[in-house]
Amino acid sequence: MDSEFAGARDLEGLTGIKASTWRYWAMLGAGPPSFKLGRRRLWRKSQAMAWIATQEAATTTGGDAL
């Protein structure tokens, strides 16, 4: 069963961005919303994917100019 939550290592596997960076962004209040469950920091996968899509849209350049 696929969980609707992801830990920092799950997000690292998905994006290639180190787990420590995901945790650092959470500490700064940057990145997608996260929360602590016990000692673990978790992200809702849907919110993380929406945040990634927002980053993509904000930084995408026109690729047709070749």
mmCIF file of C-alpha atoms in Angstrom:
data_model
loop_
_atom_site.group_PDB
_atom_site.id
_atom_site.type_symbol
_atom_site.label_atom_id
_atom_site.label_comp_id
_atom_site.label_asym_id
_atom_site.label_seq_id
_atom_site.Cartn_x
_atom_site.Cartn_y
_atom_site.Cartn_z
ATOM 1 C CA MET A 1 0.000 0.000 0.000
ATOM 2 C CA ASP A 2 1.391 3.371 -1.012
ATOM 3 C CA SER A 3 1.421 5.897 1.809
ATOM 4 C CA GLU A 4 0.122 9.427 1.310
ATOM 5 C CA PHE A 5 3.033 10.652 3.448
ATOM 6 C CA ALA A 6 6.723 10.858 2.617
ATOM 7 C CA GLY A 7 9.800 11.185 4.785
ATOM 8 C CA ALA A 8 12.912 13.127 3.816
ATOM 9 C CA ARG A 9 14.548 9.992 2.390
ATOM 10 C CA ASP A 10 11.468 9.272 0.281
ATOM 11 C CA LEU A 11 11.647 12.792 -1.144
ATOM 12 C CA GLU A 12 15.372 12.351 -1.736
ATOM 13 C CA GLY A 13 14.648 9.238 -3.773
ATOM 14 C CA LEU A 14 11.979 11.067 -5.725
ATOM 15 C CA THR A 15 13.907 14.255 -6.475
ATOM 16 C CA GLY A 16 17.600 13.560 -5.931
ATOM 17 C CA ILE A 17 17.714 16.412 -3.376
ATOM 18 C CA LYS A 18 19.422 15.192 -0.198
ATOM 19 C CA ALA A 19 17.242 14.271 2.769
ATOM 20 C CA SER A 20 19.239 16.707 4.896
ATOM 21 C CA THR A 21 18.231 19.524 2.540
ATOM 22 C CA TRP A 22 14.537 18.650 2.895
ATOM 23 C CA ARG A 23 14.914 18.699 6.686
ATOM 24 C CA TYR A 24 16.862 21.982 6.550
ATOM 25 C CA TRP A 25 14.185 23.617 4.405
ATOM 26 C CA ALA A 26 11.553 22.462 6.916
ATOM 27 C CA MET A 27 13.572 23.984 9.771
ATOM 28 C CA LEU A 28 13.718 27.295 7.858
ATOM 29 C CA GLY A 29 10.012 27.176 7.020
ATOM 30 C CA ALA A 30 10.886 26.893 3.326
ATOM 31 C CA GLY A 31 9.811 24.145 0.965
ATOM 32 C CA PRO A 32 6.504 22.304 1.083
ATOM 33 C CA PRO A 33 4.504 22.166 4.335
ATOM 34 C CA SER A 34 5.632 19.443 6.718
ATOM 35 C CA PHE A 35 4.856 18.267 10.219
ATOM 36 C CA LYS A 36 6.344 16.086 12.917
ATOM 37 C CA LEU A 37 4.832 12.780 13.891
ATOM 38 C CA GLY A 38 6.756 11.681 16.942
ATOM 39 C CA ARG A 39 10.390 12.256 16.013
ATOM 40 C CA ARG A 40 9.840 11.956 12.255
ATOM 41 C CA ARG A 41 9.298 14.887 9.904
ATOM 42 C CA LEU A 42 6.729 14.037 7.229
ATOM 43 C CA TRP A 43 5.307 15.675 4.127
ATOM 44 C CA ARG A 44 2.037 14.917 2.383
ATOM 45 C CA LYS A 45 3.062 13.627 -1.027
ATOM 46 C CA SER A 46 0.335 15.677 -2.707
ATOM 47 C CA GLN A 47 1.602 18.904 -1.108
ATOM 48 C CA ALA A 48 5.224 18.095 -1.925
ATOM 49 C CA MET A 49 4.329 17.398 -5.562
ATOM 50 C CA ALA A 50 2.281 20.613 -5.771
ATOM 51 C CA TRP A 51 5.242 22.575 -4.344
ATOM 52 C CA ILE A 52 7.594 20.960 -6.873
ATOM 53 C CA ALA A 53 5.188 21.856 -9.706
ATOM 54 C CA THR A 54 5.100 25.468 -8.476
ATOM 55 C CA GLN A 55 8.914 25.567 -8.463
ATOM 56 C CA GLU A 56 8.966 24.144 -11.968
ATOM 57 C CA ALA A 57 6.460 26.697 -13.259
ATOM 58 C CA ALA A 58 8.327 29.575 -11.618
ATOM 59 C CA THR A 59 11.707 28.615 -13.071
ATOM 60 C CA THR A 60 10.852 27.146 -16.475
ATOM 61 C CA THR A 61 12.281 29.023 -19.426
ATOM 62 C CA GLY A 62 10.988 28.951 -22.965
ATOM 63 C CA GLY A 63 12.446 25.816 -24.538
ATOM 64 C CA ASP A 64 11.357 26.557 -28.120
ATOM 65 C CA ALA A 65 14.159 29.037 -28.863
ATOM 66 C CA LEU A 66 16.558 26.664 -30.632
#
